[in-house]
Tab-separated table of C-alpha atoms in Angstrom:
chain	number	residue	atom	x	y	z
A	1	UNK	CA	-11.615	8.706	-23.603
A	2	UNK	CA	-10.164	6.151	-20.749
A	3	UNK	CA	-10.611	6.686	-17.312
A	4	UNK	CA	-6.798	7.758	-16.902
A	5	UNK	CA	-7.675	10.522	-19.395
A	6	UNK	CA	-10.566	11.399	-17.445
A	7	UNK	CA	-9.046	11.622	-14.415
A	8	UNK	CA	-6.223	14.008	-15.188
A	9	UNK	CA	-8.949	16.302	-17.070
A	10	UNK	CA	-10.683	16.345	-13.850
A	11	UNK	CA	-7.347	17.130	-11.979
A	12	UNK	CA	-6.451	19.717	-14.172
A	13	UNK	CA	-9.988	21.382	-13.875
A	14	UNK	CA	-9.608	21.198	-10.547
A	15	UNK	CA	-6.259	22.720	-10.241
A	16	UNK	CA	-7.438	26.000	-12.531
A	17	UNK	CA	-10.659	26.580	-10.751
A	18	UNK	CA	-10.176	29.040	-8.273
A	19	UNK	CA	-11.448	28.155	-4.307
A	20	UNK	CA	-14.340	30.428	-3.306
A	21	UNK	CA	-17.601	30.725	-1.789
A	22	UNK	CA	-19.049	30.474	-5.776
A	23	UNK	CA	-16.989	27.537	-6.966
A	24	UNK	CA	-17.409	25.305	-4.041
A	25	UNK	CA	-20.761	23.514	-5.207
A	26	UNK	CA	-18.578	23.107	-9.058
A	27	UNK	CA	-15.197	21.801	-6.666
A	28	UNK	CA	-17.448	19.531	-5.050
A	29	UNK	CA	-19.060	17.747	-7.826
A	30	UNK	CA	-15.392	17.431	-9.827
A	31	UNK	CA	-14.408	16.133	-6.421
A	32	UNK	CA	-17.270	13.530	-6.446
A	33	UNK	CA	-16.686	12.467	-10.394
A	34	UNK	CA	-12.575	11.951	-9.316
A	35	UNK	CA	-13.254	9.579	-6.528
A	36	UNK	CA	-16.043	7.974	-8.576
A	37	UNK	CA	-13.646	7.321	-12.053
A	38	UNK	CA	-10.756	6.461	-9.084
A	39	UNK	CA	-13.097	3.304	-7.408
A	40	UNK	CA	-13.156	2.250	-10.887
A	41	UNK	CA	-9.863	2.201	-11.475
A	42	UNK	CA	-9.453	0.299	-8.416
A	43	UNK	CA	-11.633	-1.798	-9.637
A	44	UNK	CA	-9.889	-5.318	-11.472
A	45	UNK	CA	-11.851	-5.802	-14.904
A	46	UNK	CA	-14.102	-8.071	-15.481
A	47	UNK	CA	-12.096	-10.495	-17.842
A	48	UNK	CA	-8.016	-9.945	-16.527
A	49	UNK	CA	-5.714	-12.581	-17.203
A	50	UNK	CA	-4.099	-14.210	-14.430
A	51	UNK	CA	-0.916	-12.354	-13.444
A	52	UNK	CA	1.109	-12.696	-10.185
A	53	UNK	CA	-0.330	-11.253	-6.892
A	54	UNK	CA	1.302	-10.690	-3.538
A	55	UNK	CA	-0.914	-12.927	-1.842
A	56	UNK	CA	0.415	-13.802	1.824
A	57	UNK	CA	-1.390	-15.590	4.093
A	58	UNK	CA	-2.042	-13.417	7.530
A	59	UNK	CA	-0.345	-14.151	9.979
A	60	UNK	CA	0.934	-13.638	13.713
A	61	UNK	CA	-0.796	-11.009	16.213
A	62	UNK	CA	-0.549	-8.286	13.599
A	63	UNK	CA	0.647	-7.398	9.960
A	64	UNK	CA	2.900	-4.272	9.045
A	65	UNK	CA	3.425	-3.251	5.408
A	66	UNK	CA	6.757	-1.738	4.319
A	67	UNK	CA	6.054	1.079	1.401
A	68	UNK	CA	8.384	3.397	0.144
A	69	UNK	CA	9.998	4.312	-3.275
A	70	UNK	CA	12.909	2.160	-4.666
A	71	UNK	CA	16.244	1.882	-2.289
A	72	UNK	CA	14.970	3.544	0.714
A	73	UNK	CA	16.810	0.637	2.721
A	74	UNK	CA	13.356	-1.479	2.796
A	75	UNK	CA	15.039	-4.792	2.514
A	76	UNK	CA	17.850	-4.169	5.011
A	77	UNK	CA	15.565	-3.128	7.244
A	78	UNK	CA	13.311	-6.694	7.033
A	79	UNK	CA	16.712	-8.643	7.447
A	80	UNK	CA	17.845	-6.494	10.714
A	81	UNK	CA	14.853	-6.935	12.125
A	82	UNK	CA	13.654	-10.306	11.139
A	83	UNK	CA	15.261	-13.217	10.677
A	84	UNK	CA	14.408	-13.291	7.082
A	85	UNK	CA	16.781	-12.402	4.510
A	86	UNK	CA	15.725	-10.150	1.573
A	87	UNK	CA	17.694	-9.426	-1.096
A	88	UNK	CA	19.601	-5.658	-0.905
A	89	UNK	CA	21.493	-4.380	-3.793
A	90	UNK	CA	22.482	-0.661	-4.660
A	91	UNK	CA	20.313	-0.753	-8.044
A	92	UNK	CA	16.450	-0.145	-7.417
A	93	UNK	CA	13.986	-2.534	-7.461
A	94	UNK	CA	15.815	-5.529	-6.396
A	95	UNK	CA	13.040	-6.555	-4.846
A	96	UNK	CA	10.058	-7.749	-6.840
A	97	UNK	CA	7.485	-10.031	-5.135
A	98	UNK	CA	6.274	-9.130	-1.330
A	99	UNK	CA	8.756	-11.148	1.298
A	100	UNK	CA	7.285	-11.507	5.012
A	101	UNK	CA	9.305	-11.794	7.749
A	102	UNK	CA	8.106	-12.014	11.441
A	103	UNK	CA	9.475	-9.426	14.490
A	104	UNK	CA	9.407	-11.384	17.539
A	105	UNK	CA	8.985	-8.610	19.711
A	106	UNK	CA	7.612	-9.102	23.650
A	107	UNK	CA	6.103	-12.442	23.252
A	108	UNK	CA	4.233	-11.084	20.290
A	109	UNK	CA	4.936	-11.917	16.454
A	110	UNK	CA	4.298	-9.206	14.143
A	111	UNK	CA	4.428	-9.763	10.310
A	112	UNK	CA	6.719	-6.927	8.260
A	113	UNK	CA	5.776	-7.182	4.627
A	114	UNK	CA	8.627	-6.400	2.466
A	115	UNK	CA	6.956	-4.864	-1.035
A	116	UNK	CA	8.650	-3.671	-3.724
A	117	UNK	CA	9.706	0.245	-4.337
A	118	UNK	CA	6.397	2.686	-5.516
A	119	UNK	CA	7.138	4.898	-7.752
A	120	UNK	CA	4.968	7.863	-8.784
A	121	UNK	CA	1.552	6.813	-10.792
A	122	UNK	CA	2.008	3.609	-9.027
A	123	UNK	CA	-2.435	4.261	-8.212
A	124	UNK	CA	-2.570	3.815	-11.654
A	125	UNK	CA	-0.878	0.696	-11.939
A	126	UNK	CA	2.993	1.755	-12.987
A	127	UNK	CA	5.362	-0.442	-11.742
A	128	UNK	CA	2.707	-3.209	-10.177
A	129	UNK	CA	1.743	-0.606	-7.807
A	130	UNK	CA	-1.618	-1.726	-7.928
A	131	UNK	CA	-0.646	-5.147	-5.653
A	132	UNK	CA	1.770	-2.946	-3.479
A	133	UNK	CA	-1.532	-1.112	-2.881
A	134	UNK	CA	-3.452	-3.818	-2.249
A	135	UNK	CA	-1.413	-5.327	0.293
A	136	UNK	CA	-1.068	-2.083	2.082
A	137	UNK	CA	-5.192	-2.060	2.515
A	138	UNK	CA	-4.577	-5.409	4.455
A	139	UNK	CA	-2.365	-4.240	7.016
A	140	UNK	CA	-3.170	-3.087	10.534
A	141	UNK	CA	0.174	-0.520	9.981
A	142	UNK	CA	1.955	1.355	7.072
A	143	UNK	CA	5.600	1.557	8.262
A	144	UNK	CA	6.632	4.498	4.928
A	145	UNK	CA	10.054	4.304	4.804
A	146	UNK	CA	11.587	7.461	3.583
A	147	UNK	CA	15.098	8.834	2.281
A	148	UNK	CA	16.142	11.490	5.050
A	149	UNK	CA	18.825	12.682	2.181
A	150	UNK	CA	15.730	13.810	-0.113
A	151	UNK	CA	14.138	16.135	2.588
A	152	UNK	CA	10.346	15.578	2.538
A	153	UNK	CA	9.400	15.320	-1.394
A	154	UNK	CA	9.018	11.453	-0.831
A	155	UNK	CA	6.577	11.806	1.677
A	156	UNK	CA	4.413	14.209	-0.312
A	157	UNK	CA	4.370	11.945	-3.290
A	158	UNK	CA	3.707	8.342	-1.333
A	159	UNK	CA	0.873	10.201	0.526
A	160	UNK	CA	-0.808	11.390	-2.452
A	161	UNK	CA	-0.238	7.805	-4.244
A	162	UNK	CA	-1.896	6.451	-1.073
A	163	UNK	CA	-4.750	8.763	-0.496
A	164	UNK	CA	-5.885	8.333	-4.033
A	165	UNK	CA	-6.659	4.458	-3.473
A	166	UNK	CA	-8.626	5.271	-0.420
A	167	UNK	CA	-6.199	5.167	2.174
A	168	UNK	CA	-5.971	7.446	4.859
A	169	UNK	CA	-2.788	7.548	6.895
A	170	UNK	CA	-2.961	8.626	10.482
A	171	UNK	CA	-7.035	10.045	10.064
A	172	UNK	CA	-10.098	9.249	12.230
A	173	UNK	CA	-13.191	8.018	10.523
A	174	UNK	CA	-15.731	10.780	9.834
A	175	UNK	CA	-18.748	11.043	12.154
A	176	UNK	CA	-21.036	10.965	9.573
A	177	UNK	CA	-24.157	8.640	9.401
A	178	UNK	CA	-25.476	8.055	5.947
A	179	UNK	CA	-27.750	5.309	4.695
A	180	UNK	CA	-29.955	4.822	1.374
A	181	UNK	CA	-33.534	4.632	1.416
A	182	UNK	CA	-36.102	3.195	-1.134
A	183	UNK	CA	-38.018	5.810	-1.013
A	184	UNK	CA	-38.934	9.394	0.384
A	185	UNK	CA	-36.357	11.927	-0.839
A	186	UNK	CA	-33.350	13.505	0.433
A	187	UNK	CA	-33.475	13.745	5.017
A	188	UNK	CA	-30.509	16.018	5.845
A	189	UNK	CA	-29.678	16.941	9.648
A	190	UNK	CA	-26.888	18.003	11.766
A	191	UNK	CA	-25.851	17.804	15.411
A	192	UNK	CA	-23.482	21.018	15.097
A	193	UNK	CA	-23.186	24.302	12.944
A	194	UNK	CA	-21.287	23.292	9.745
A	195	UNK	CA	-19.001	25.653	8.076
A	196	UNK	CA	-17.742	23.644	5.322
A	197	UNK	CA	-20.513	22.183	3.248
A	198	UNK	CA	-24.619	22.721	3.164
A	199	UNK	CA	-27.345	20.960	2.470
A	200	UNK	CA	-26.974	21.958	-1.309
A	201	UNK	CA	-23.810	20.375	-1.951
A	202	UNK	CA	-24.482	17.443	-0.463
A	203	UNK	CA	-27.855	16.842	-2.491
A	204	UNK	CA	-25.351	17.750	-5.833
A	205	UNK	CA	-23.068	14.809	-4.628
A	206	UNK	CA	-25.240	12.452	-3.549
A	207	UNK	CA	-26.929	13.034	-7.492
A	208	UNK	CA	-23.048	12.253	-8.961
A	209	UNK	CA	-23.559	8.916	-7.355
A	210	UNK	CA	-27.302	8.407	-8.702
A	211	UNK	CA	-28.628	8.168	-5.475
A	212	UNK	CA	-31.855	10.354	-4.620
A	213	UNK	CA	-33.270	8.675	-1.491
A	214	UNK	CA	-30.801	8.871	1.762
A	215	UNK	CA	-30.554	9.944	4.872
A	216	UNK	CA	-27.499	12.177	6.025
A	217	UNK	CA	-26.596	13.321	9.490
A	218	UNK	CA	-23.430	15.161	10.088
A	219	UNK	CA	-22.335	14.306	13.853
A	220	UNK	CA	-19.060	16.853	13.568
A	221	UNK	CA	-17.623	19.740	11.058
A	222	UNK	CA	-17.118	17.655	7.989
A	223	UNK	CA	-15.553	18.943	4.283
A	224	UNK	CA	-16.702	17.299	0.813
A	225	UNK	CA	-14.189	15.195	0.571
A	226	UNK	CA	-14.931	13.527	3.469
A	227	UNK	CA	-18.390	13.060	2.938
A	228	UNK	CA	-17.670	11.401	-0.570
A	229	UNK	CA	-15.320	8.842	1.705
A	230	UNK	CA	-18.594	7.948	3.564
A	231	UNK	CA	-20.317	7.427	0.906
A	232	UNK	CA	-17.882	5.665	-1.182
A	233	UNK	CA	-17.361	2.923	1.762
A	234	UNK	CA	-14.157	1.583	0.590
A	235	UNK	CA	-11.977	3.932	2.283
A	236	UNK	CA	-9.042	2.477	4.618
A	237	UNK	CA	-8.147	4.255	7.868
A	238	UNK	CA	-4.651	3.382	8.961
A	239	UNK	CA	-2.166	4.680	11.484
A	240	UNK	CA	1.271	5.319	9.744
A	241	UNK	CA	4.532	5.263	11.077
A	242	UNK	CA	7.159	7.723	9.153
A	243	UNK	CA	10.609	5.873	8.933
A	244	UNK	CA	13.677	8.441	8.132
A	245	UNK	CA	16.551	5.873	6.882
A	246	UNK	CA	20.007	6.808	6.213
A	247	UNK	CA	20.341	9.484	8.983
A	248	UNK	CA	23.912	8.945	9.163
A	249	UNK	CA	24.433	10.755	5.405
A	250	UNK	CA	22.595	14.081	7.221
A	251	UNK	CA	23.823	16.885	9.679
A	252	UNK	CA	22.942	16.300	13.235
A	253	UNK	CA	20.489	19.475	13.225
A	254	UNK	CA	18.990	18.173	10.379
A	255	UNK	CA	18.224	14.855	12.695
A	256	UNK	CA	16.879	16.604	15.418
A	257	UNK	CA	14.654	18.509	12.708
A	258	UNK	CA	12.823	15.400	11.358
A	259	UNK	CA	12.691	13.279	14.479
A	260	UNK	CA	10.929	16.099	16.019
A	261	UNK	CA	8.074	16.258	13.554
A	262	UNK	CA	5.083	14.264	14.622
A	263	UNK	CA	4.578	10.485	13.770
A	264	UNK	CA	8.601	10.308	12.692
A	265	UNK	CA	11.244	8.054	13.626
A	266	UNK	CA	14.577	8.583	12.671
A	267	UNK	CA	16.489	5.035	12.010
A	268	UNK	CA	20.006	4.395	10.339
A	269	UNK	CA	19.738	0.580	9.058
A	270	UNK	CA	23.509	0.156	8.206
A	271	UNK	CA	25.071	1.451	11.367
A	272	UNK	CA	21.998	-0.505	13.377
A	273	UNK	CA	21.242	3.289	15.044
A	274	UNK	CA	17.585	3.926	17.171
A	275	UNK	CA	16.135	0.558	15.830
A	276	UNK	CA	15.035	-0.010	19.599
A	277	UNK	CA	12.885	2.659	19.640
A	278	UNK	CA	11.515	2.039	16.180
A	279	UNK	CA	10.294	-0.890	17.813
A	280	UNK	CA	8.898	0.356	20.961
A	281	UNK	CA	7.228	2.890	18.606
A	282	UNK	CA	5.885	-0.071	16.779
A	283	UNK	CA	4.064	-1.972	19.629
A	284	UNK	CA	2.528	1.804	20.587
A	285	UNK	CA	1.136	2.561	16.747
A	286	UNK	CA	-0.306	-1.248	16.669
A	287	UNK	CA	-2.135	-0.703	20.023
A	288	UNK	CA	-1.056	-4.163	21.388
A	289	UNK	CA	-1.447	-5.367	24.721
A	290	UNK	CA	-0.051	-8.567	26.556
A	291	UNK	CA	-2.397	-10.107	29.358
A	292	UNK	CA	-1.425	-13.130	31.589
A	293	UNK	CA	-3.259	-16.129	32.514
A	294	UNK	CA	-2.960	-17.469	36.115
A	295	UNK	CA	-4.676	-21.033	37.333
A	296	UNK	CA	-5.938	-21.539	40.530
A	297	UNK	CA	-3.371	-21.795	43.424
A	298	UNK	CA	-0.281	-21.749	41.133
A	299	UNK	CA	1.707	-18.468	39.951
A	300	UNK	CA	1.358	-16.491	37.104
A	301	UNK	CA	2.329	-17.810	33.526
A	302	UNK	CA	4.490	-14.842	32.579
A	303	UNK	CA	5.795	-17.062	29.396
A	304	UNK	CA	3.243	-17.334	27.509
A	305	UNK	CA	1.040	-14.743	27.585
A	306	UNK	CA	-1.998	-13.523	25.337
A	307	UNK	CA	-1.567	-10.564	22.630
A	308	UNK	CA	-4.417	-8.723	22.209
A	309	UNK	CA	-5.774	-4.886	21.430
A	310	UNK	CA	-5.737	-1.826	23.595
A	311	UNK	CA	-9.317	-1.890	24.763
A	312	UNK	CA	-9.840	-5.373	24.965
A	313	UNK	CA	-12.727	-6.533	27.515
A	314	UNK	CA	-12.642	-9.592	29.330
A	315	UNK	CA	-15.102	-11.451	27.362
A	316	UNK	CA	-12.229	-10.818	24.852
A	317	UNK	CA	-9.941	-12.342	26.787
A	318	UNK	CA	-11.911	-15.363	27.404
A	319	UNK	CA	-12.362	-15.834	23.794
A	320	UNK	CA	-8.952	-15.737	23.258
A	321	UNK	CA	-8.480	-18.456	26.146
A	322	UNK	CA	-11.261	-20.831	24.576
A	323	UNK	CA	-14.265	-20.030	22.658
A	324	UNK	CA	-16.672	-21.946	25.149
A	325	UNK	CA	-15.051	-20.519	28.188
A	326	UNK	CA	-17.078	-17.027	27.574
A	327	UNK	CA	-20.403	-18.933	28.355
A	328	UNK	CA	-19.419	-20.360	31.157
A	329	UNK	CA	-17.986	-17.698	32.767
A	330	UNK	CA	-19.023	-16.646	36.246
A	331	UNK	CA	-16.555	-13.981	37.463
A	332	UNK	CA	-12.618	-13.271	37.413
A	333	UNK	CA	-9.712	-11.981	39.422
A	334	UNK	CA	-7.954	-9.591	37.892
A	335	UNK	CA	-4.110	-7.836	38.948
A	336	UNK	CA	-2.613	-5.431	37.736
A	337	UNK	CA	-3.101	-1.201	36.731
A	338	UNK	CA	-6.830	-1.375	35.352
A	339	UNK	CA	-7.904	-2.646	38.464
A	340	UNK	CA	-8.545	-0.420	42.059
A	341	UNK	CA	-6.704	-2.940	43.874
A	342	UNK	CA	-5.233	-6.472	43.438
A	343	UNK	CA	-7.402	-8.874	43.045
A	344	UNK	CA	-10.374	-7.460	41.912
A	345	UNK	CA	-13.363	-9.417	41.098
A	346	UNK	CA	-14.641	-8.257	37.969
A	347	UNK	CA	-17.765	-9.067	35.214
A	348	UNK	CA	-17.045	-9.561	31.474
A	349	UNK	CA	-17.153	-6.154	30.531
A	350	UNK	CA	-14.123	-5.332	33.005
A	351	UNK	CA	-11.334	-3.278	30.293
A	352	UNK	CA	-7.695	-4.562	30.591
A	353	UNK	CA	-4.617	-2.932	30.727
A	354	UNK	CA	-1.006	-4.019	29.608
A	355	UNK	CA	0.663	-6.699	31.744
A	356	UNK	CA	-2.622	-7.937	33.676
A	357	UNK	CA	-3.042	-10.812	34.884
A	358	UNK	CA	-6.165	-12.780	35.189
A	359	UNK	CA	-7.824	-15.819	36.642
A	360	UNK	CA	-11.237	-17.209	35.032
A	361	UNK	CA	-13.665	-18.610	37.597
A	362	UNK	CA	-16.213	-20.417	36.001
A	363	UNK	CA	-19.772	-21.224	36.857
């Protein structure tokens, strides 16, 4: 029996078993044996021959990967934003290796990844959905382009397809320590009443896995699934950004319908509609952040400024300046809305906002 087979039995056992307070220990292990057989399907084997990959080398301030199924409008959106052309035909899967193009977009350069269409079983490797995964793990943002003509089936499916490889769209990491011991059995604590799983169910998972010597504290109101995700440790946590194409085809209502739910932007790619805000949108989901440099007695250099994170401290900043200027540093000025006035003198662990500027003093 293959590990495809074995999955589906699992999936089918899971999908008969009924969900009460008697079945959850039996749910939980099935759940536990899926995600196991699922890493090692992930997993390449040991002796593959050498087939193409999608391997593109990283660049600019941040990487976005373009998933969706076949003739979404993935390709004409790369060339209307980018400067790169990629192939768009009205048959699917015209394209069939990963294209990059770059957004210049306020000073910054972010990498789009055009991959080619996922279909459904694509986790298990249909249709090279395997590298289309693997490229998607990579990226700091999963732009899923969707079909607003096909209502929300699409999203269901690439959601599932996605969630199955061990990425999680749009979720926070779980607050859940856990770390194997040599020795000394089983050390299970929480820091608040947990409704959802017991000490029980976690010793019965934990034993799926082989391991008999950990130590487990829950920090917030966690399920099983998410404490097989801890444990597991391969898990990817991205932010997602839900692209309706082809909104011209649909009613108006219809329109207002989607671009109202949350995490949803409504584009059209051939009539060039809302692509603006699809890339105002963009610079929010990737958290970037532009700070200025200013030298001594001379204004500030407002064309070539630094792109960095939301949350970036100064010592940040000086690393991004020079990697010997954090050592030396002895204070800076800093202007701009994360300050209580203009200029502030601030230490290295001073957080910056959008649009600062700042001056490096050194010692």
């Amino acid at each position: 029996m293959g590990i495809l087979e074995k999955i589906s039995e699992i999936e089918k056992e899971i999908a008969r078993t009924q969900k009460n307070k008697a079945t959850e220990y039996h749910l939980g292990l099935l759940k536990a044996k899926l995600a196991k057989y699922r890493s090692q399907l992930l997993e390449p084997p040991k002796k593959s021959e050498k087939g193409e990959g999608f391997d593109v080398l990283k660049s600019g301030d941040a990487r976005v990967a373009l998933i969706g199924f076949p003739s979404v409008g993935k390709s004409t959106l790369l060339s209307t934003l980018t400067a790169t052309e990629s192939e768009a035909a009205s048959y699917e899967f015209t394209t069939l290796t990963c294209i990059p193009g770059v957004i210049d977009y306020k000073g910054a350069n972010i990498q789009l990844l055009d991959l080619p269409g996922i279909i459904e079983g694509a986790s298990q490797g249909k249709g090279r959905g395997r590298q289309v995964i693997a490229v998607a793990r990579t990226a700091d943002l999963v732009l899923m382009m969707l079909d607003a003509t096909k209502q929300d089936v699409q999203r269901g499916l690439l959601e599932k397809e996605l969630e199955s490889v061990g990425i999680r769209l749009n979720k926070k990491k779980p607050n859940i320590y856990f770390k194997v011991k040599k020795g000394g059995g089983l050390s299970f604590n929480s820091t608040c009443p947990l409704t959802r799983i017991d000490e029980k169910l976690v010793q019965m998972i934990l034993h799926e896995y082989k391991i008999f010597n950990a130590e487990v504290l829950f920090r917030e109101d966690c399920n099983a699934d998410e404490l097989i995700d801890v444990i597991s440790a391969n898990r990817v946590y991205l932010p997602c950004l839900y692209v309706y194409n082809k909104i011209d085809q649909i009613s108006i209502e219809e329109v207002d319908r989607i671009a109202r739910q949350p995490n949803s932007v409504v584009v059209s790619c051939n009539m060039k509609l809302n692509l603006d805000y699809l890339l105002e949108q963009l610079w929010e989901y990737l958290s970037l952040i532009r700070v200025y440099t200013k030298k001594p007695g001379d204004p500030p250099d407002f064309d070539d400024g630094l792109i960095l994170r939301r949350g970036v401290t100064v010592e940040h900043v000086c690393h991004a300046i020079h990697r010997t200027l954090a050592a030396a540093f002895k204070y800076a000025l800093v202007w701009g809305t994360s300050t209580k006035y203009s200029p502030q003198r601030v230490g290295v662990h001073h957080i910056m906002h959008d649009e600062d500027v700042i001056q490096v003093v050194k010692k």
